Amino acid sequence: MSESSSYHIITFGCQMNKADSERMAGILESLGYGWVEDPNQADLILYNTCSIRDNAEHKVYSYLGRQAKRKQENPNLKLVVAGCVAQQEGEALLRRMPELDLIMGPQYANRLDELLAQVDSGMQVVATEPVEIMEDITKPRRESTVTAWVNVIYGCNERCTYCVVPGTRGVEQSRPPQAIKAEIEELAAQGYKEITLLGQNIDAYGRDLPGISPAGRRQNTLTDLLYTIHDVPGIERIRFATSHPRYFTERLIQACAELPKVCEHFHIPFQSGDNDILKAMARGYTREKYLRIIDTIRRYVPDAALSADVIVGFPGETQAQFERTLELVEMIGFDLLNTAAYSPRPGTPAALWSNQVPEAIKDERLQQLNYLVGRQAAERSARYLGRVEEILVEAVNPRDPGQVMGRTRGNRLTFLPGDIQTLRGQLVSVEITTTRPFSLTGTLINPPVMPVLVA
Ligand code: SAH
Ligand code: SF4
Ligand code: F3S
């Protein structure tokens, strides 16, 4: 590789994929590659792919096709496909697109340097065998200087019948609490203010780690981890995602209520409001159990923001079953809901069932649900009007350079007039003056006093 080699990464998918991209970018920079904004100028292009739904996967193929043509003119161009499509398709991708140099599953993100060394020696590499995830040694190139993702558990041991993730991300592997704490201390030293702990099923954290307390209770749970990392000086806010209703404990809710840095926001996907559909999905809980969790949250943290994921048109879903989802949403009142029409995925059981719901019905249900979600989000936002909220300022409003933006503790995006140079990374008090379904606008009260810089 020459000194001046450049790279570009395109990321699809969830927070976990984004976090993987940041670490892979860090590895590329440690190898001497420099970021270039225009992919058409790059010597190495990495696609970090997602296969959660069909359309996510298709995007990848259309992008790749264009770059494969470029490679025919410029044989030195390196093309890397990482992430969940890479894991799912493996060698088949190479047959479809022989121009590719490297195909690597998510478990290999931290090993990008070893794999590139093989590519540099002239090989085409497919790295999709299950492997122990290497502890993170490279400094990620993080998007933000204020908020950061911290992986705590990789993989997923669940077997939801619609989902590719267990196949693409492999079995659960928890990072040791000391390694997680060390990363957070390092982030605090660099000036980060907020961290989000990540796992596909974060409540499973620690199940694969040793540790039973003298009282016979399992140690190294997510709750224990929150206590372990809570007091890192400099970190002001802690978030975590994604929670699974099956494992969500009262002890965890209690810890969230008790620990001041843990934000009052819970993201707990429920997927369906109907017990028979939940059973067919193999989710392992009932609608009643989900409602009990929400009740417990509201008991400990009355103003908590709630968000979730939900699927409509799962195989066999009747109109009445869909209406039970609507009814559950009505009952709870979500601040935000990620909705999706069921998409049959290769290698998952539900994709093979004969009782698929027609596309037109899925679309109709999705629209109906989205309408409710928008209305509800507007209602939930409205409660902020006139209130003073704590906002952590992250960036400039891309639509208005005179404004900055950040989030409430409940994770509502909030805009306010102000100068990013003064406000970035500051926790400020903002009086909310306008509310919209998914965002707020306000004005600063008691602007922070900037230290006077002496030259
Ligand atoms: N681990 C998390 C989320 C995993 S994927 C959980 O257990 O909830 C993110 C979301 O994508 C899921 O919550 C689900 O709502 C959606 N999803 C997953 N597979 C899907 C499929 N085949 N079709 C439609 N949506 C899907
Ligand atoms: Fe997929 Fe279920 Fe695992 Fe979530 S818990 S990642 S939906 S298999
Ligand atoms: Fe997509 Fe893989 Fe995440 S399938 S949602 S990138 S775990």
GROMACS .gro file of C-alpha atoms in nm, residues 312-319 322 340-344 353-367:
model
   29
  312VAL     CA    1  -4.678  -0.596   1.087
  313GLY     CA    2  -4.788  -0.867   0.846
  314PHE     CA    3  -4.598  -1.152   1.008
  315PRO     CA    4  -4.703  -1.482   0.842
  316GLY     CA    5  -5.057  -1.573   0.945
  317GLU     CA    6  -5.134  -1.235   1.103
  318THR     CA    7  -5.510  -1.178   1.081
  319GLN     CA    8  -5.681  -0.841   1.085
  322PHE     CA    9  -5.305  -0.676   1.382
  340ALA     CA   10  -4.164  -0.253   0.966
  341ALA     CA   11  -4.359  -0.475   0.732
  342TYR     CA   12  -4.249  -0.834   0.769
  343SER     CA   13  -3.986  -0.927   0.514
  344PRO     CA   14  -3.910  -1.297   0.452
  353TRP     CA   15  -4.422  -2.082   0.590
  354SER     CA   16  -4.709  -2.095   0.346
  355ASN     CA   17  -4.930  -1.844   0.530
  356GLN     CA   18  -4.751  -1.529   0.406
  357VAL     CA   19  -4.955  -1.208   0.418
  358PRO     CA   20  -4.999  -1.035   0.078
  359GLU     CA   21  -4.777  -0.727   0.027
  360ALA     CA   22  -5.077  -0.497  -0.023
  361ILE     CA   23  -5.218  -0.590   0.316
  362LYS     CA   24  -4.879  -0.549   0.485
  363ASP     CA   25  -4.847  -0.202   0.331
  364GLU     CA   26  -5.195  -0.104   0.441
  365ARG     CA   27  -5.131  -0.218   0.798
  366LEU     CA   28  -4.800  -0.040   0.807
  367GLN     CA   29  -4.962   0.284   0.696
   0.00000   0.00000   0.00000
